[in-house]
Amino acid sequence: MDVTYSCDPGMNHQLVANAEQITSSKLAARGAGTLKVDKLVCDYADHTTQVRLRPADQGFAKGDKVKVTVFYFDDDGFRYADRETTATL
């Protein structure tokens, strides 16, 4: 999935993306991906990159509605700057 991000120079954080199928079933498809700090360009500007999502169990299918959450994760285990959106695949 394509993600637009911005970070400050010197930040040592990972960019994390989680996706979950929006369904009434408890067996919703899930996926997650990360970008390590050495893959991020931190210079105050906006950058677009691709985060490869790995399915947890079953994969997504064309037409699935998904909720995507993107956030930063720091070395101390703190999560911040959450952004959420929905999309149809």
CSV table of N, CA and C in Angstrom, one decimal:
chain,number,residue,atom,x,y,z
A,1,MET,N,0.8,-1.2,0.0
A,1,MET,CA,0.0,0.0,0.0
A,1,MET,C,0.9,1.2,0.0
A,2,ASP,N,0.4,2.3,-0.6
A,2,ASP,CA,1.2,3.5,-0.7
A,2,ASP,C,0.9,4.4,0.5
A,3,VAL,N,1.9,4.9,1.1
A,3,VAL,CA,1.8,5.8,2.4
A,3,VAL,C,2.6,7.0,2.2
A,4,THR,N,1.9,8.2,2.5
A,4,THR,CA,2.6,9.5,2.5
A,4,THR,C,3.0,9.8,4.0
A,5,TYR,N,4.2,10.1,4.2
A,5,TYR,CA,4.7,10.4,5.6
A,5,TYR,C,5.6,11.6,5.6
A,6,SER,N,5.9,12.1,6.8
A,6,SER,CA,6.8,13.1,7.0
A,6,SER,C,7.4,12.9,8.4
A,7,CYS,N,8.7,13.1,8.6
A,7,CYS,CA,9.4,13.0,9.9
A,7,CYS,C,10.5,13.9,10.0
A,8,ASP,N,10.9,14.2,11.2
A,8,ASP,CA,12.0,15.1,11.5
A,8,ASP,C,13.4,14.5,11.4
A,9,PRO,N,14.4,15.2,11.0
A,9,PRO,CA,15.8,14.6,11.0
A,9,PRO,C,16.1,14.1,12.4
A,10,GLY,N,16.8,13.0,12.4
A,10,GLY,CA,17.3,12.5,13.7
A,10,GLY,C,16.3,11.5,14.4
A,11,MET,N,15.1,11.4,13.9
A,11,MET,CA,14.1,10.5,14.5
A,11,MET,C,14.5,9.1,14.2
A,12,ASN,N,14.3,8.2,15.2
A,12,ASN,CA,14.7,6.8,15.1
A,12,ASN,C,13.5,6.0,15.3
A,13,HIS,N,12.5,6.1,14.4
A,13,HIS,CA,11.3,5.4,14.5
A,13,HIS,C,11.0,4.6,13.3
A,14,GLN,N,10.1,3.6,13.5
A,14,GLN,CA,9.6,2.8,12.4
A,14,GLN,C,8.2,3.3,12.0
A,15,LEU,N,7.9,3.1,10.7
A,15,LEU,CA,6.6,3.4,10.2
A,15,LEU,C,5.8,2.1,10.1
A,16,VAL,N,4.7,2.0,10.7
A,16,VAL,CA,3.9,0.8,10.8
A,16,VAL,C,2.5,1.0,10.1
A,17,ALA,N,2.1,0.0,9.3
A,17,ALA,CA,0.8,0.0,8.7
A,17,ALA,C,0.1,-1.3,9.0
A,18,ASN,N,-1.2,-1.1,9.5
A,18,ASN,CA,-2.0,-2.3,9.8
A,18,ASN,C,-3.3,-2.1,9.0
A,19,ALA,N,-3.8,-3.2,8.4
A,19,ALA,CA,-5.0,-3.2,7.7
A,19,ALA,C,-5.9,-4.3,8.2
A,20,GLU,N,-7.2,-4.0,8.3
A,20,GLU,CA,-8.2,-5.0,8.8
A,20,GLU,C,-9.4,-4.9,7.9
A,21,GLN,N,-9.9,-6.0,7.4
A,21,GLN,CA,-11.1,-6.1,6.6
A,21,GLN,C,-12.3,-5.6,7.5
A,22,ILE,N,-13.1,-4.8,6.9
A,22,ILE,CA,-14.3,-4.4,7.6
A,22,ILE,C,-15.4,-5.4,7.3
A,23,THR,N,-15.8,-6.1,8.3
A,23,THR,CA,-16.8,-7.2,8.1
A,23,THR,C,-17.6,-7.4,9.4
A,24,SER,N,-18.7,-8.0,9.3
A,24,SER,CA,-19.4,-8.4,10.5
A,24,SER,C,-18.9,-9.8,11.1
A,25,SER,N,-18.1,-10.4,10.3
A,25,SER,CA,-17.6,-11.7,10.7
A,25,SER,C,-16.4,-11.5,11.6
A,26,LYS,N,-16.2,-12.4,12.5
A,26,LYS,CA,-15.0,-12.4,13.4
A,26,LYS,C,-13.8,-12.9,12.7
A,27,LEU,N,-13.9,-13.4,11.5
A,27,LEU,CA,-12.8,-14.0,10.7
A,27,LEU,C,-12.3,-13.0,9.7
A,28,ALA,N,-12.2,-11.7,10.1
A,28,ALA,CA,-11.8,-10.7,9.1
A,28,ALA,C,-10.3,-10.9,8.8
A,29,ALA,N,-10.0,-10.6,7.5
A,29,ALA,CA,-8.6,-10.6,7.0
A,29,ALA,C,-7.8,-9.5,7.7
A,30,ARG,N,-6.6,-9.8,8.0
A,30,ARG,CA,-5.7,-8.7,8.6
A,30,ARG,C,-4.3,-8.8,7.9
A,31,GLY,N,-3.7,-7.6,7.9
A,31,GLY,CA,-2.3,-7.6,7.4
A,31,GLY,C,-1.5,-6.5,8.0
A,32,ALA,N,-0.2,-6.6,8.0
A,32,ALA,CA,0.6,-5.6,8.7
A,32,ALA,C,2.0,-5.5,7.9
A,33,GLY,N,2.6,-4.3,8.0
A,33,GLY,CA,3.9,-4.1,7.4
A,33,GLY,C,4.6,-3.0,8.1
A,34,THR,N,5.9,-3.0,8.0
A,34,THR,CA,6.7,-1.9,8.7
A,34,THR,C,7.8,-1.4,7.7
A,35,LEU,N,8.2,-0.2,7.9
A,35,LEU,CA,9.4,0.3,7.3
A,35,LEU,C,10.4,0.7,8.4
A,36,LYS,N,11.5,0.2,8.4
A,36,LYS,CA,12.6,0.5,9.3
A,36,LYS,C,13.1,1.9,9.1
A,37,VAL,N,13.7,2.5,10.1
A,37,VAL,CA,14.2,3.9,10.1
A,37,VAL,C,15.1,4.1,8.9
A,38,ASP,N,15.9,3.2,8.5
A,38,ASP,CA,16.9,3.4,7.4
A,38,ASP,C,16.2,3.4,6.0
A,39,LYS,N,14.9,3.1,6.0
A,39,LYS,CA,14.2,3.2,4.7
A,39,LYS,C,13.4,4.5,4.6
A,40,LEU,N,13.3,5.3,5.7
A,40,LEU,CA,12.6,6.6,5.8
A,40,LEU,C,13.5,7.7,5.5
A,41,VAL,N,13.0,8.7,4.8
A,41,VAL,CA,13.7,10.0,4.5
A,41,VAL,C,13.1,11.0,5.5
A,42,CYS,N,13.9,11.4,6.5
A,42,CYS,CA,13.4,12.3,7.5
A,42,CYS,C,14.0,13.7,7.3
A,43,ASP,N,13.3,14.6,6.6
A,43,ASP,CA,13.8,15.9,6.3
A,43,ASP,C,12.7,17.0,6.3
A,44,TYR,N,11.7,16.7,7.1
A,44,TYR,CA,10.5,17.6,7.2
A,44,TYR,C,9.6,17.6,6.0
A,45,ALA,N,10.0,17.1,4.9
A,45,ALA,CA,9.1,17.1,3.7
A,45,ALA,C,8.2,15.9,3.7
A,46,ASP,N,7.2,15.9,2.8
A,46,ASP,CA,6.3,14.8,2.6
A,46,ASP,C,7.0,13.8,1.6
A,47,HIS,N,6.9,12.5,1.9
A,47,HIS,CA,7.4,11.5,1.0
A,47,HIS,C,6.4,10.4,0.9
A,48,THR,N,6.3,9.8,-0.3
A,48,THR,CA,5.4,8.7,-0.5
A,48,THR,C,6.2,7.4,-0.7
A,49,THR,N,5.9,6.3,-0.1
A,49,THR,CA,6.6,5.1,-0.2
A,49,THR,C,5.6,4.0,-0.2
A,50,GLN,N,6.0,2.8,-0.5
A,50,GLN,CA,5.1,1.6,-0.5
A,50,GLN,C,5.5,0.7,0.7
A,51,VAL,N,4.4,0.4,1.5
A,51,VAL,CA,4.6,-0.6,2.6
A,51,VAL,C,3.9,-1.9,2.2
A,52,ARG,N,4.7,-2.9,2.2
A,52,ARG,CA,4.2,-4.3,1.8
A,52,ARG,C,3.5,-4.9,3.0
A,53,LEU,N,2.2,-5.2,2.8
A,53,LEU,CA,1.5,-5.8,3.9
A,53,LEU,C,1.6,-7.3,3.8
A,54,ARG,N,1.8,-7.9,5.0
A,54,ARG,CA,1.8,-9.4,5.0
A,54,ARG,C,0.6,-9.8,5.7
A,55,PRO,N,-0.2,-10.8,5.1
A,55,PRO,CA,-1.4,-11.2,5.8
A,55,PRO,C,-1.2,-12.0,7.0
A,56,ALA,N,-2.0,-11.9,8.0
A,56,ALA,CA,-1.9,-12.6,9.3
A,56,ALA,C,-2.3,-14.1,9.0
A,57,ASP,N,-3.4,-14.3,8.4
A,57,ASP,CA,-3.9,-15.7,8.1
A,57,ASP,C,-4.4,-15.8,6.7
A,58,GLN,N,-5.6,-15.3,6.5
A,58,GLN,CA,-6.2,-15.3,5.2
A,58,GLN,C,-5.9,-13.9,4.5
A,59,GLY,N,-5.7,-13.9,3.2
A,59,GLY,CA,-5.4,-12.7,2.5
A,59,GLY,C,-6.7,-11.9,2.2
A,60,PHE,N,-6.4,-10.7,1.6
A,60,PHE,CA,-7.5,-9.8,1.2
A,60,PHE,C,-7.9,-10.2,-0.3
A,61,ALA,N,-9.1,-9.8,-0.6
A,61,ALA,CA,-9.6,-10.1,-2.0
A,61,ALA,C,-10.1,-8.7,-2.6
A,62,LYS,N,-10.1,-8.7,-3.9
A,62,LYS,CA,-10.6,-7.5,-4.6
A,62,LYS,C,-12.0,-7.3,-4.2
A,63,GLY,N,-12.3,-6.0,-3.9
A,63,GLY,CA,-13.7,-5.6,-3.4
A,63,GLY,C,-13.8,-5.6,-1.9
A,64,ASP,N,-12.8,-6.1,-1.2
A,64,ASP,CA,-12.9,-6.0,0.3
A,64,ASP,C,-12.8,-4.6,0.8
A,65,LYS,N,-13.6,-4.3,1.8
A,65,LYS,CA,-13.5,-3.0,2.4
A,65,LYS,C,-12.5,-3.1,3.6
A,66,VAL,N,-11.5,-2.3,3.7
A,66,VAL,CA,-10.5,-2.4,4.8
A,66,VAL,C,-10.3,-1.1,5.5
A,67,LYS,N,-10.0,-1.2,6.8
A,67,LYS,CA,-9.6,0.0,7.6
A,67,LYS,C,-8.1,-0.1,7.7
A,68,VAL,N,-7.4,1.0,7.4
A,68,VAL,CA,-6.0,1.0,7.5
A,68,VAL,C,-5.5,2.1,8.5
A,69,THR,N,-4.6,1.7,9.4
A,69,THR,CA,-4.1,2.5,10.4
A,69,THR,C,-2.6,2.6,10.2
A,70,VAL,N,-2.0,3.8,10.1
A,70,VAL,CA,-0.6,4.0,10.0
A,70,VAL,C,-0.1,4.8,11.2
A,71,PHE,N,1.0,4.5,11.7
A,71,PHE,CA,1.6,5.2,12.9
A,71,PHE,C,3.1,4.9,13.0
A,72,TYR,N,3.7,5.7,13.8
A,72,TYR,CA,5.2,5.6,14.1
A,72,TYR,C,5.3,4.8,15.4
A,73,PHE,N,6.4,4.0,15.5
A,73,PHE,CA,6.7,3.2,16.7
A,73,PHE,C,8.1,3.5,17.1
A,74,ASP,N,8.4,3.9,18.3
A,74,ASP,CA,9.7,4.3,18.7
A,74,ASP,C,10.4,3.2,19.4
A,75,ASP,N,11.7,3.4,19.7
A,75,ASP,CA,12.5,2.4,20.4
A,75,ASP,C,12.1,2.0,21.8
A,76,ASP,N,11.3,2.9,22.4
A,76,ASP,CA,10.8,2.6,23.8
A,76,ASP,C,9.5,1.9,23.7
A,77,GLY,N,8.9,1.6,22.5
A,77,GLY,CA,7.7,0.9,22.4
A,77,GLY,C,6.5,1.8,22.4
A,78,PHE,N,6.7,3.1,22.3
A,78,PHE,CA,5.6,4.0,22.2
A,78,PHE,C,5.1,4.2,20.8
A,79,ARG,N,3.8,4.3,20.6
A,79,ARG,CA,3.1,4.5,19.4
A,79,ARG,C,2.5,5.9,19.3
A,80,TYR,N,2.7,6.6,18.2
A,80,TYR,CA,2.1,7.9,18.1
A,80,TYR,C,1.8,8.3,16.6
A,81,ALA,N,1.1,9.4,16.5
A,81,ALA,CA,0.8,10.0,15.2
A,81,ALA,C,-0.1,9.0,14.3
A,82,ASP,N,-1.0,8.4,15.0
A,82,ASP,CA,-1.9,7.5,14.3
A,82,ASP,C,-2.8,8.2,13.2
A,83,ARG,N,-2.9,7.6,12.1
A,83,ARG,CA,-3.8,8.1,11.0
A,83,ARG,C,-4.6,6.9,10.5
A,84,GLU,N,-5.9,7.1,10.3
A,84,GLU,CA,-6.7,6.0,9.9
A,84,GLU,C,-7.5,6.4,8.7
A,85,THR,N,-7.8,5.5,7.8
A,85,THR,CA,-8.6,5.7,6.6
A,85,THR,C,-9.3,4.3,6.2
A,86,THR,N,-10.3,4.4,5.4
A,86,THR,CA,-10.9,3.2,4.8
A,86,THR,C,-10.7,3.2,3.3
A,87,ALA,N,-10.7,2.0,2.7
A,87,ALA,CA,-10.6,1.9,1.3
A,87,ALA,C,-11.2,0.6,0.8
A,88,THR,N,-11.6,0.6,-0.4
A,88,THR,CA,-12.1,-0.7,-1.0
A,88,THR,C,-11.0,-1.2,-2.0
A,89,LEU,N,-10.6,-2.4,-1.8
A,89,LEU,CA,-9.6,-3.0,-2.7
A,89,LEU,C,-10.1,-3.3,-4.1
